[in-house]
Short mmCIF file of C-alpha atoms in Angstrom, two decimals:
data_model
loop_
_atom_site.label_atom_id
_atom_site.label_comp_id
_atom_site.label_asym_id
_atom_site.label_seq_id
_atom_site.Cartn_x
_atom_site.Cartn_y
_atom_site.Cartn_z
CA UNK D 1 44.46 -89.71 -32.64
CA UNK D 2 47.97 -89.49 -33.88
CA UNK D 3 49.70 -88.22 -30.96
CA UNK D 4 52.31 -86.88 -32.50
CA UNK D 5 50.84 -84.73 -35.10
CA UNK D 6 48.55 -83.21 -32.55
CA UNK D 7 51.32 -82.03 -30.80
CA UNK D 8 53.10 -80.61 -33.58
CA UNK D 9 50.14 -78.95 -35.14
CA UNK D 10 49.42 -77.07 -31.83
CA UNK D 11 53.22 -76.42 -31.61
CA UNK D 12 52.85 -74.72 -34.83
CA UNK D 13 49.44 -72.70 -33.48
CA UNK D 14 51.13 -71.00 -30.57
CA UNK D 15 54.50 -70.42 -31.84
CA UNK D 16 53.47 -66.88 -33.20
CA UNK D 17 52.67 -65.91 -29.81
CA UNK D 18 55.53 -66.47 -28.68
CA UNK D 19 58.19 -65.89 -31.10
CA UNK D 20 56.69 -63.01 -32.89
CA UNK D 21 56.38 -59.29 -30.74
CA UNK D 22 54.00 -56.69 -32.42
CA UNK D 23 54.54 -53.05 -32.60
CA UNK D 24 51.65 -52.62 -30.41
CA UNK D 25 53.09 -55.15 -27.72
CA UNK D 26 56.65 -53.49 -28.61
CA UNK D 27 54.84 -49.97 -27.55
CA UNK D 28 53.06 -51.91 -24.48
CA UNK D 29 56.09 -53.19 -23.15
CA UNK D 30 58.18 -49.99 -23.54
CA UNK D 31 55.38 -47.97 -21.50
CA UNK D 32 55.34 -50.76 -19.11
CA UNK D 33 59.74 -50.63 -18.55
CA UNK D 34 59.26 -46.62 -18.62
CA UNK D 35 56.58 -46.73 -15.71
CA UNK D 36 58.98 -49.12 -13.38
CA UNK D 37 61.82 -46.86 -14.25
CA UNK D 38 59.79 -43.86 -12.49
CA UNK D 39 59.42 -46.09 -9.61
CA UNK D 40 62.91 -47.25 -9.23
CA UNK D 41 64.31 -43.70 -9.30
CA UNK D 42 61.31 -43.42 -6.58
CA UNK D 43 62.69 -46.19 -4.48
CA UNK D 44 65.66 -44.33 -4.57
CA UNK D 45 64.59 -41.10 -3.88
CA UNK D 46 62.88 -43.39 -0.90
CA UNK D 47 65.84 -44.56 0.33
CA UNK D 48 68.27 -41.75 0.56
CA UNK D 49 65.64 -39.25 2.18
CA UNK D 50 63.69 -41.68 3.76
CA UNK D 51 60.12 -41.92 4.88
CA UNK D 52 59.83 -38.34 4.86
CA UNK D 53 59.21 -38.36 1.61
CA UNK D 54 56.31 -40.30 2.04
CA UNK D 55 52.60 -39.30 3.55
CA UNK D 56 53.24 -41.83 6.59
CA UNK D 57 53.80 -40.16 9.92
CA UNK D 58 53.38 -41.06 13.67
CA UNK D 59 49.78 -42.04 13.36
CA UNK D 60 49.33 -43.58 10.02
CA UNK D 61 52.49 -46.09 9.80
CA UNK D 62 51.47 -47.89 7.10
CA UNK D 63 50.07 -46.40 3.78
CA UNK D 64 49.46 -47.61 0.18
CA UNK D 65 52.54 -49.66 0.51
CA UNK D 66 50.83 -51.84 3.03
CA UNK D 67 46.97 -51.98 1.10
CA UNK D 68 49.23 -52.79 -1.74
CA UNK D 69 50.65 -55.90 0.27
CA UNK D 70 47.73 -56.66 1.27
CA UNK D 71 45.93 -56.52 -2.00
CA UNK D 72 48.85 -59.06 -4.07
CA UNK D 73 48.66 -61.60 -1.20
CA UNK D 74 45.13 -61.55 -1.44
CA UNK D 75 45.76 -62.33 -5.03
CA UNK D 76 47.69 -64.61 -4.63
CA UNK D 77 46.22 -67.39 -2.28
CA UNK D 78 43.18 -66.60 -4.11
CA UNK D 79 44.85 -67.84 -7.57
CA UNK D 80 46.16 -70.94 -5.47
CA UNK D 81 43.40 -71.57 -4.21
CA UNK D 82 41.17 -71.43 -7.41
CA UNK D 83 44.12 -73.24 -9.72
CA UNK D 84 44.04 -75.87 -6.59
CA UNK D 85 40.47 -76.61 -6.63
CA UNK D 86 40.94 -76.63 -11.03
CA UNK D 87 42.97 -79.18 -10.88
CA UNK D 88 41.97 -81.40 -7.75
CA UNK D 89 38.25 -81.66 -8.90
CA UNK D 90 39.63 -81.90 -12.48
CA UNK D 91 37.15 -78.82 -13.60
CA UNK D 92 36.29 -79.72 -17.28
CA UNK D 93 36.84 -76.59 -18.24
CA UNK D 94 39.95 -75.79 -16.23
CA UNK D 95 41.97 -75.88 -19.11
CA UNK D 96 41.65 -72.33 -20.76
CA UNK D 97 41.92 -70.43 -17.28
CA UNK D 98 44.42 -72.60 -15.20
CA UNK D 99 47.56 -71.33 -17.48
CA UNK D 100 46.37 -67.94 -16.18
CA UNK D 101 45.28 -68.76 -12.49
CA UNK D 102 48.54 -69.82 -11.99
CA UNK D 103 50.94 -67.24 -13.02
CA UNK D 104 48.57 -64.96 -11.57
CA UNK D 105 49.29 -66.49 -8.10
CA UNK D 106 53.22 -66.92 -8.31
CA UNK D 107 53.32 -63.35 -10.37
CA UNK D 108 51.27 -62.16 -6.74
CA UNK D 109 53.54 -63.62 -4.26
CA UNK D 110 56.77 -62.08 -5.79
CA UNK D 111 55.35 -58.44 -6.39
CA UNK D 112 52.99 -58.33 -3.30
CA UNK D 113 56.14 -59.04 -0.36
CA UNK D 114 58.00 -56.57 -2.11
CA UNK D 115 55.80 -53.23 -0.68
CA UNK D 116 56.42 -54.73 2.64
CA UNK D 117 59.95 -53.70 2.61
CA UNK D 118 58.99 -50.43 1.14
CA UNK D 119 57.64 -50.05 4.46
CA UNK D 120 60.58 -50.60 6.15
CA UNK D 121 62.64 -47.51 7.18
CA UNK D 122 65.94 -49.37 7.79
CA UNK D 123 66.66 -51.94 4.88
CA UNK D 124 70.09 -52.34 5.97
CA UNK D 125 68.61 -54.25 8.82
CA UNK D 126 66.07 -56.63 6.93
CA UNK D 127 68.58 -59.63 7.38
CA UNK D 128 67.94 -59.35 11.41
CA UNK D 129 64.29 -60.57 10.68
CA UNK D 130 65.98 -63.84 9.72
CA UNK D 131 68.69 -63.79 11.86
CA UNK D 132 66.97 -62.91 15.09
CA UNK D 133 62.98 -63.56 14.19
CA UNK D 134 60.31 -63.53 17.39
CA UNK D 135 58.30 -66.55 16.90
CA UNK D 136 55.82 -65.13 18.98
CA UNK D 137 55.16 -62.45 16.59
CA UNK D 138 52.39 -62.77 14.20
CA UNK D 139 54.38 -61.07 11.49
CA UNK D 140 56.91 -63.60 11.92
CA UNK D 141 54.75 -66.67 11.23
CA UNK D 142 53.33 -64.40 8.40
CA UNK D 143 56.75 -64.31 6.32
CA UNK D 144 57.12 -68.02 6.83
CA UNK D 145 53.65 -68.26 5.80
CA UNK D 146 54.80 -66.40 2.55
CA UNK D 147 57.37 -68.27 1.73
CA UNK D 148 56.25 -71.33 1.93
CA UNK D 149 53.27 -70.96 -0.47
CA UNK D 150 55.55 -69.27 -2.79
CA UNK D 151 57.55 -72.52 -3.02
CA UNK D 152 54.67 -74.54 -2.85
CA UNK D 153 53.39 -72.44 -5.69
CA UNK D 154 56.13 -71.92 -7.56
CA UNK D 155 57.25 -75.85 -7.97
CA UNK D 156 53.04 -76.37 -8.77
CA UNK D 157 53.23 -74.07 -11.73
CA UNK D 158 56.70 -75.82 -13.16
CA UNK D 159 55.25 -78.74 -12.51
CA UNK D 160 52.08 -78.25 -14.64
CA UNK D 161 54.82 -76.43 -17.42
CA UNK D 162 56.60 -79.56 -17.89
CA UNK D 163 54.74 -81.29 -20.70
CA UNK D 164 54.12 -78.31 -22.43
CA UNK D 165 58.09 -77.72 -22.48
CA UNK D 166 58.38 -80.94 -23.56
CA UNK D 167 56.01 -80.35 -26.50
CA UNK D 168 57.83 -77.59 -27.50
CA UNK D 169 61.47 -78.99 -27.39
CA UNK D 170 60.62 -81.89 -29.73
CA UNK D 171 58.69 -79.31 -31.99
CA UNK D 172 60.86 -76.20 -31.86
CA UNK D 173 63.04 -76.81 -35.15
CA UNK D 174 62.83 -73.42 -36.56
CA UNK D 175 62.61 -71.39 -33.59
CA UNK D 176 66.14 -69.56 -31.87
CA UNK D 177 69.00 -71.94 -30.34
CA UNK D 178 68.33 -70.04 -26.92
CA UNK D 179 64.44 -71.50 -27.07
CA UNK D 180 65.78 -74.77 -28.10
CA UNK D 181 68.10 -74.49 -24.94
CA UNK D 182 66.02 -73.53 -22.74
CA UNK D 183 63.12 -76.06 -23.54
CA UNK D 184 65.79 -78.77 -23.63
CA UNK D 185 66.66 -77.46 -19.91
CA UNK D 186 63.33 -77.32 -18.29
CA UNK D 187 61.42 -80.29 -19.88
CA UNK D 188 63.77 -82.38 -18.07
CA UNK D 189 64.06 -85.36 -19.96
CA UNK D 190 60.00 -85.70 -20.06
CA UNK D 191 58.94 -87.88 -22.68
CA UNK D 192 55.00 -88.32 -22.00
CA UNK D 193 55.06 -91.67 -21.03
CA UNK D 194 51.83 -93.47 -19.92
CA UNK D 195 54.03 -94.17 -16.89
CA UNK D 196 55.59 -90.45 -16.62
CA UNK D 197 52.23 -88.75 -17.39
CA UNK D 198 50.63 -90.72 -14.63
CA UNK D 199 53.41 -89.91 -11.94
CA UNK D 200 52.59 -86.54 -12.81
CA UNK D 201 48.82 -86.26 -12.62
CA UNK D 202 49.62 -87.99 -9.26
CA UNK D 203 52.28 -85.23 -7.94
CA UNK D 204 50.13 -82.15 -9.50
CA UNK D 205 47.39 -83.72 -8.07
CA UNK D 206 49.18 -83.90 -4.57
CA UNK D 207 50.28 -80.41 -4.76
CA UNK D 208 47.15 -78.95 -5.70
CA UNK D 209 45.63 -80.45 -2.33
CA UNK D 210 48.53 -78.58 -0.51
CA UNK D 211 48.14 -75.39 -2.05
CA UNK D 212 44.62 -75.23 -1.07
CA UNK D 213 45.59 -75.81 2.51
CA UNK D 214 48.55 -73.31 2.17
CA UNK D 215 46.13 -70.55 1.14
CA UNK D 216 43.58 -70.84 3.49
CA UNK D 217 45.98 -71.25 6.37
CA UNK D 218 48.39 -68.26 5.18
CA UNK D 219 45.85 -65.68 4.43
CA UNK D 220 44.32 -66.57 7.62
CA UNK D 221 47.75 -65.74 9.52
CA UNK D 222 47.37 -62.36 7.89
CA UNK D 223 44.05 -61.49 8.77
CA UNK D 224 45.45 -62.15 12.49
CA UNK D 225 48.55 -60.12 12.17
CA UNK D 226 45.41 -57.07 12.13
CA UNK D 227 42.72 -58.93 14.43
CA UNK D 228 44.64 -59.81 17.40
CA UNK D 229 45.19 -56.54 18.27
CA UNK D 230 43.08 -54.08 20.13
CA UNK D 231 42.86 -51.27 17.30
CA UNK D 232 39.69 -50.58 16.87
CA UNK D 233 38.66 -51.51 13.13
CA UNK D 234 40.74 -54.59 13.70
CA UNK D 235 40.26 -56.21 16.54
CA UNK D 236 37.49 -59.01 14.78
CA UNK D 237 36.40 -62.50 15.30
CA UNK D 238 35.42 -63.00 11.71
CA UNK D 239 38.39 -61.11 10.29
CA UNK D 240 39.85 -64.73 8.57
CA UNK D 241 37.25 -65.58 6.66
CA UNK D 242 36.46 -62.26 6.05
CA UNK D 243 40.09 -61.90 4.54
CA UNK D 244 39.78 -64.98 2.91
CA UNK D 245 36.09 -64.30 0.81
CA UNK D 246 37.62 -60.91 0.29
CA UNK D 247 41.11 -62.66 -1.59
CA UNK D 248 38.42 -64.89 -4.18
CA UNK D 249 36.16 -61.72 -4.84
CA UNK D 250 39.54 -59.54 -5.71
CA UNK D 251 40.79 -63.26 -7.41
CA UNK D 252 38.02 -63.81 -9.64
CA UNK D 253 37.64 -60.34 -10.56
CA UNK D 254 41.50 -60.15 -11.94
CA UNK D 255 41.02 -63.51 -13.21
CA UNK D 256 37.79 -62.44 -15.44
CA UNK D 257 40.32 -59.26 -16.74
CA UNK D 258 42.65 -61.40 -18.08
CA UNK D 259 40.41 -63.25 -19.30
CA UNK D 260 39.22 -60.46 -21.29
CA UNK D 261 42.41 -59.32 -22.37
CA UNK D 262 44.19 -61.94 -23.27
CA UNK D 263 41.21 -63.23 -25.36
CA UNK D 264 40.95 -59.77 -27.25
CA UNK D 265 44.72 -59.28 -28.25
CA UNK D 266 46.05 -62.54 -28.51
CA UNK D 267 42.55 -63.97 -30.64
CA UNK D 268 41.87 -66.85 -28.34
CA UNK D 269 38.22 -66.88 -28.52
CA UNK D 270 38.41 -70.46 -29.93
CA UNK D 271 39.74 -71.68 -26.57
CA UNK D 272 38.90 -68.77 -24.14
CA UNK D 273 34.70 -68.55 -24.79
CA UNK D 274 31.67 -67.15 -23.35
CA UNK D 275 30.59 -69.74 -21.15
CA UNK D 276 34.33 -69.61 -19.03
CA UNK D 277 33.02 -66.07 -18.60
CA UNK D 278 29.68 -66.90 -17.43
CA UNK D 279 30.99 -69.51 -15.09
CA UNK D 280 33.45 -67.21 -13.66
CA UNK D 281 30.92 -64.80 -13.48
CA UNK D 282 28.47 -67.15 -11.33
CA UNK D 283 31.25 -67.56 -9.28
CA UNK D 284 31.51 -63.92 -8.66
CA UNK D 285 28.38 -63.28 -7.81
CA UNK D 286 28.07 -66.24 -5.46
CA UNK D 287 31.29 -64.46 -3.62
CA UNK D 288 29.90 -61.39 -3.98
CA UNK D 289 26.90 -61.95 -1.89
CA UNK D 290 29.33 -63.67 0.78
CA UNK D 291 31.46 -60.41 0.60
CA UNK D 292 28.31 -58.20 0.97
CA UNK D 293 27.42 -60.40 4.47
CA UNK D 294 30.55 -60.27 5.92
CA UNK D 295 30.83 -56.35 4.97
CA UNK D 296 27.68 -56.07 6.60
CA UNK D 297 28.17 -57.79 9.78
CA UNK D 298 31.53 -56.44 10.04
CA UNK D 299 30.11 -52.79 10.00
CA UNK D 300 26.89 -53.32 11.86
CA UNK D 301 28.65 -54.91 14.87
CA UNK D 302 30.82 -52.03 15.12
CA UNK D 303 27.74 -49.26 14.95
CA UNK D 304 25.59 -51.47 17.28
CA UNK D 305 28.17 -51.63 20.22
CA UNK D 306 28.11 -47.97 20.67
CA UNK D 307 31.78 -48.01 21.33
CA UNK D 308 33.30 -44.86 21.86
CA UNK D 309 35.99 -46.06 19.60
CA UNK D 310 34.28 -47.70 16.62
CA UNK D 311 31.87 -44.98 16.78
CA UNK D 312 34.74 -42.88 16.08
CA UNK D 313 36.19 -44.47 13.40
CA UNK D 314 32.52 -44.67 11.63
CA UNK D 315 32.38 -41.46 12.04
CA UNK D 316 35.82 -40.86 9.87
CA UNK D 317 34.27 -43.26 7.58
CA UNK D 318 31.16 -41.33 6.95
CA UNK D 319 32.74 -38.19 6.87
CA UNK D 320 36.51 -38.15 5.45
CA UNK D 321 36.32 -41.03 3.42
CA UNK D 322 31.89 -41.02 2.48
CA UNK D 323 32.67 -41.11 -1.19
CA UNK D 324 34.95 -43.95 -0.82
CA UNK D 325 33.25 -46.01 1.55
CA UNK D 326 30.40 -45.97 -1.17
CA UNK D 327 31.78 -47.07 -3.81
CA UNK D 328 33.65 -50.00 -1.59
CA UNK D 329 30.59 -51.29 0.13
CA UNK D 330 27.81 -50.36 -2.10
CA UNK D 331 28.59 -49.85 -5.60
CA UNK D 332 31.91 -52.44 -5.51
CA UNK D 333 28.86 -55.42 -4.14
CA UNK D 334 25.56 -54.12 -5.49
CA UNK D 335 26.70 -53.85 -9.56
CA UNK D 336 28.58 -56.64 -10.08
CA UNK D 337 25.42 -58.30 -8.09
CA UNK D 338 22.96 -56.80 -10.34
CA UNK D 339 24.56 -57.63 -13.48
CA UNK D 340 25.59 -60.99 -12.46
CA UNK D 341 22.37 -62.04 -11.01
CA UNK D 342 20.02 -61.11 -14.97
CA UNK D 343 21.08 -63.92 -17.02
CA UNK D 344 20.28 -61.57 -20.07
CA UNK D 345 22.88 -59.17 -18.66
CA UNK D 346 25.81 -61.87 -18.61
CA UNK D 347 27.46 -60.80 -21.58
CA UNK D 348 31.55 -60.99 -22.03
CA UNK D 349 31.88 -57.31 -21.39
CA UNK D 350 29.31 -56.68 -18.59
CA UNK D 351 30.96 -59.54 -16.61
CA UNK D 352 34.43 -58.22 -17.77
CA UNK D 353 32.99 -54.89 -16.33
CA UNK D 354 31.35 -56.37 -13.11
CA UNK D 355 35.33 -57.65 -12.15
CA UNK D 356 36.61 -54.63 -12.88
CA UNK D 357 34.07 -52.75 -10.37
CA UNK D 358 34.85 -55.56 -7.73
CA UNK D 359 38.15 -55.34 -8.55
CA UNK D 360 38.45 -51.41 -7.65
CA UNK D 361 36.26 -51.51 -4.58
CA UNK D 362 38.06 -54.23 -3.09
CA UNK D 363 41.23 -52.22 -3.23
CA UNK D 364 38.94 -49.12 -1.51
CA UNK D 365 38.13 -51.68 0.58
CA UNK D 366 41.67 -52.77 1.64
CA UNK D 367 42.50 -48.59 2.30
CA UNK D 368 39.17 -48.46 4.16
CA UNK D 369 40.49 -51.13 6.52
CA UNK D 370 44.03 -49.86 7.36
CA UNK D 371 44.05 -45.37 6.54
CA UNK D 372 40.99 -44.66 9.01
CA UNK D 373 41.64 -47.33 11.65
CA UNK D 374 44.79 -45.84 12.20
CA UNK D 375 43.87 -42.48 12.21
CA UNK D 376 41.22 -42.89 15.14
CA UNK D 377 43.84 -44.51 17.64
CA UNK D 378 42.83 -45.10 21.23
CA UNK D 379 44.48 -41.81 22.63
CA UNK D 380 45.63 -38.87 20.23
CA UNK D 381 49.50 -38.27 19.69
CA UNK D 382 51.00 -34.67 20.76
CA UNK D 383 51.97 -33.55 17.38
CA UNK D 384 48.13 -32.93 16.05
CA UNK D 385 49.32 -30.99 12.58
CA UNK D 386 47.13 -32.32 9.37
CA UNK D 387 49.91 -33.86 7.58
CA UNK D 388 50.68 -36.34 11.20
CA UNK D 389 47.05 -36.81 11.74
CA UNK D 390 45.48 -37.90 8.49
CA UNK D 391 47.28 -39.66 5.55
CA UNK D 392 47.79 -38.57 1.97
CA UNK D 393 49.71 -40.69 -0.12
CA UNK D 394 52.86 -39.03 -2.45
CA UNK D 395 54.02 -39.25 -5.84
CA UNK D 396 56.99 -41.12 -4.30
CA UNK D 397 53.81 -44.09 -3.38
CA UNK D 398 51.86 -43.57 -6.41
CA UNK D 399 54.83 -43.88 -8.76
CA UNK D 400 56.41 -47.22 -6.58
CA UNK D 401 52.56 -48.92 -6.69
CA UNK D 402 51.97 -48.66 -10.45
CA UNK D 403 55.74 -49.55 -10.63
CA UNK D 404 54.85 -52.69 -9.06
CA UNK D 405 51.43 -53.23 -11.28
CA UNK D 406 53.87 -52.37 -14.49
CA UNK D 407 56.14 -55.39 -13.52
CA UNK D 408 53.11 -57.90 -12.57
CA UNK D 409 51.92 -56.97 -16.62
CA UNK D 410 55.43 -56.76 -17.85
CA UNK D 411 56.45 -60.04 -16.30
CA UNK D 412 53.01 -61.78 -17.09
CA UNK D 413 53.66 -60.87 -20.61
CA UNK D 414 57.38 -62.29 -20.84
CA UNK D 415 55.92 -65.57 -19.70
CA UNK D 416 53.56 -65.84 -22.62
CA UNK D 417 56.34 -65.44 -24.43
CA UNK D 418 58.11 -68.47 -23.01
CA UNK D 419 54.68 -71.13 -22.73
CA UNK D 420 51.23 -70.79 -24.67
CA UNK D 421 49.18 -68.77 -21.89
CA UNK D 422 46.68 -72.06 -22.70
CA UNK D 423 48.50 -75.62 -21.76
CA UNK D 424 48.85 -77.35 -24.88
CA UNK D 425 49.18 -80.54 -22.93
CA UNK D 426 45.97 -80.02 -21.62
CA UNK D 427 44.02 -79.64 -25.15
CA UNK D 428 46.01 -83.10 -25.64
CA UNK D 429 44.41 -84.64 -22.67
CA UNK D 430 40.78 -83.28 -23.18
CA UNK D 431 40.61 -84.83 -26.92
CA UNK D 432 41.90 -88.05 -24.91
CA UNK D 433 39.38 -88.02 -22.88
CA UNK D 434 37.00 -87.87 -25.56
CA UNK D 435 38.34 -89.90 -27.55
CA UNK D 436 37.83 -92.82 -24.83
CA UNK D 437 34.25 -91.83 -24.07
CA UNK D 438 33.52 -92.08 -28.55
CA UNK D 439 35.14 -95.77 -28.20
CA UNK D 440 33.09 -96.36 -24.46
CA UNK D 441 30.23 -95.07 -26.42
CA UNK D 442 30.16 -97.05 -29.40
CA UNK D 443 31.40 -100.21 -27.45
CA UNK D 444 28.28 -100.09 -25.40
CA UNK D 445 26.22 -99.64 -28.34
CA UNK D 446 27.25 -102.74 -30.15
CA UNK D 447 27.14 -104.81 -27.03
#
């Protein structure tokens, strides 16, 4: 294989997508600025007038901002944990999903911390969390948790960039100075070296190992900021691995989206084909059935102890929030389980469908866990008006959430503008690959 032409040839194949914008992505991406807009002249709004302006009160503290949180974190040590487990067990077909896996997760961790300090009433005081932090606090181990994985993260996904830059500095002849710049910046003098490209197998390697560890140890620290308490809802044994099966479900399910998406509108079915779906969708279902258990055994623990407390908050769930807790619980685990588990059913748009239902009722899920528990506290607060006793979120929430999905897609898209969404490097190394097992092959043969 001539090395050299191979990379040019796929330099040539991806540079439509990203030098060339069409007037549907044009459209796209101006719906996408308008939506964030709203939510920065929400944020504002926020700011000035404060929390009033949101459906948080004395009983309900936390609100979509927080399920929101909750939801992109999830995300995102689910993507590191997935992209980690790609790359460590060298996957074989890794290659068309790991692009995507990781942006997902870094993408996650910059958008999800974000609605935390939505939820804080006095921004002018954020600094004293770093100044003065309480290491006994949970919260505070959480934010070093955070932060750590997303520069663990972060330096994974330039690190698996690198050759791809590379490929696109020494191929980029026609495309604008600023390209040529920037690829000439970030490929870092990378050559692809035998000895270069095995230092760096070795370090992604490394790091892949660590970001497996980071995600199962952060979103752990999460699921305690909620279980060592003594709210009822909360207070769990099984809440970390709970948290954790929870984060893959949501994980694949996005995953399998984009998938979907980016297959459709970018015409990618050459490298992006049914049987990643399929696989993903196995996956899915295996985590759905784990999801369903731990659903289960969370909820029938809590109805079987006959505690005044959980027996109140069951009853909010059965009652204020029925419809909801339906379509979390039941129809969020049993369809994707149905459709997944019929092998005639697995087709790209029933699986696409199946994350999209998992997908939705994991976010229910997420609202389910933190709106009713803290409406049924221990002991009732004075003020017992509707509006301090029960939570409805307001425009000023709606408009800051899908602000925040807006510039997940928005930013997601400007980065498959800057590197093919599918590593070129790694198409390189697969035909390598096969190239030596051909030669192993035929050298066996003739012996």
């Amino acid at each position: 294989m001539n090395l050299e032409k191979r990379k040019r040839e796929l330099a040539q194949e991806f540079s439509p997508l990203l030098e060339k914008t069409t007037k549907t992505s044009k459209i796209w991406i101006g719906f996408l600025i308008a939506v964030i807009l709203v939510g920065v002249y929400a944020f504002f709004v926020q700011l000035f007038k404060g929390h009033i302006v949101t459906g948080m009160r004395d009983n309900v503290v936390w609100g979509i901002y927080i399920i929101n949180f909750i939801f992109f974190v999830c995300l995102s040590y689910s993507g590191a944990f997935i992209s980690g487990v790609l790359h460590f067990f060298k996957t074989p077909w890794k290659n068309s999903v790991s692009r995507i896996v990781e942006i997902i997760t870094v993408l996650s961790l910059i958008i999800g911390p974000i609605f935390i300090l939505l939820c804080i009433g006095r921004l002018d005081r954020l600094h004293y969390l770093f100044m003065y932090p309480r290491i006994q606090s949970p919260i505070t181990w959480d934010i070093i948790a955070i932060m750590t994985d997303l520069i663990g993260c972060f330096i994974y996904l330039y690190l698996t960039f690198i050759p791809d830059f590379a490929i696109l500095r020494d191929n980029s002849e026609n495309a604008s100075k600023w390209r040529q710049k920037v690829y000439k910046y970030l490929a870092i003098g990378y050559q692809d070296t035998p000895t270069q490209r095995e230092k760096l197998h070795k370090i992604t390697r490394t790091m892949s190992a660590m970001v497996i560890a980071l995600a199962i140890v952060a979103y752990s620290v999460l699921a305690w900021i909620f279980s060592l308490t003594l709210q009822p809802g909360w207070n769990s044994s099984i809440f970390a691995p709970y948290f954790i099966i929870a984060g893959l479900y949501s994980g694949i399910g996005v995953i399998i989206i984009a998938m979907y998406l980016i297959r459709k509108y970018y015409n990618l079915e050459h490298y992006i084909r049914k049987v990643h779906f399929i696989g993903a969708g196995i996956v899915l279902l295996i985590i759905s059935l784990l999801f369903g258990y731990f659903t289960f055994s969370e909820y029938f623990s809590r109805w079987f102890s006959h505690k005044i407390s959980d027996a109140n908050l069951l009853n909010t769930l059965f009652t204020r929030y029925f419809w909801m807790f339906i379509f979390a619980n039941y129809i969020g685990v049993l369809v994707p389980l149905v459709i997944l588990f019929f092998k005639k059913l697995r087709t790209i748009k029933s699986i696409t469908f199946a994350a999209v239902i998992a997908v939705i009722g994991l976010w229910f899920n997420r609202y389910l866990i933190v709106v009713p528990t803290l409406e049924t506290p221990y002991l009732p607060i004075q003020d017992t008006r509707e509006e301090f006793i029960h939570y409805t979120a307001t425009w000023i929430e709606w408009a800051l959430s899908f602000a925040g999905v807006a510039a997940f897609i928005l930013f997601f898209i400007l980065i498959m503008k800057l590197v093919p969404v599918i590593p070129m490097s790694g198409i390189i190394d697969n035909e390598r690959e096969q190239n030596k097992s051909k030669k192993t092959f035929k050298k066996i043969i003739t012996e």
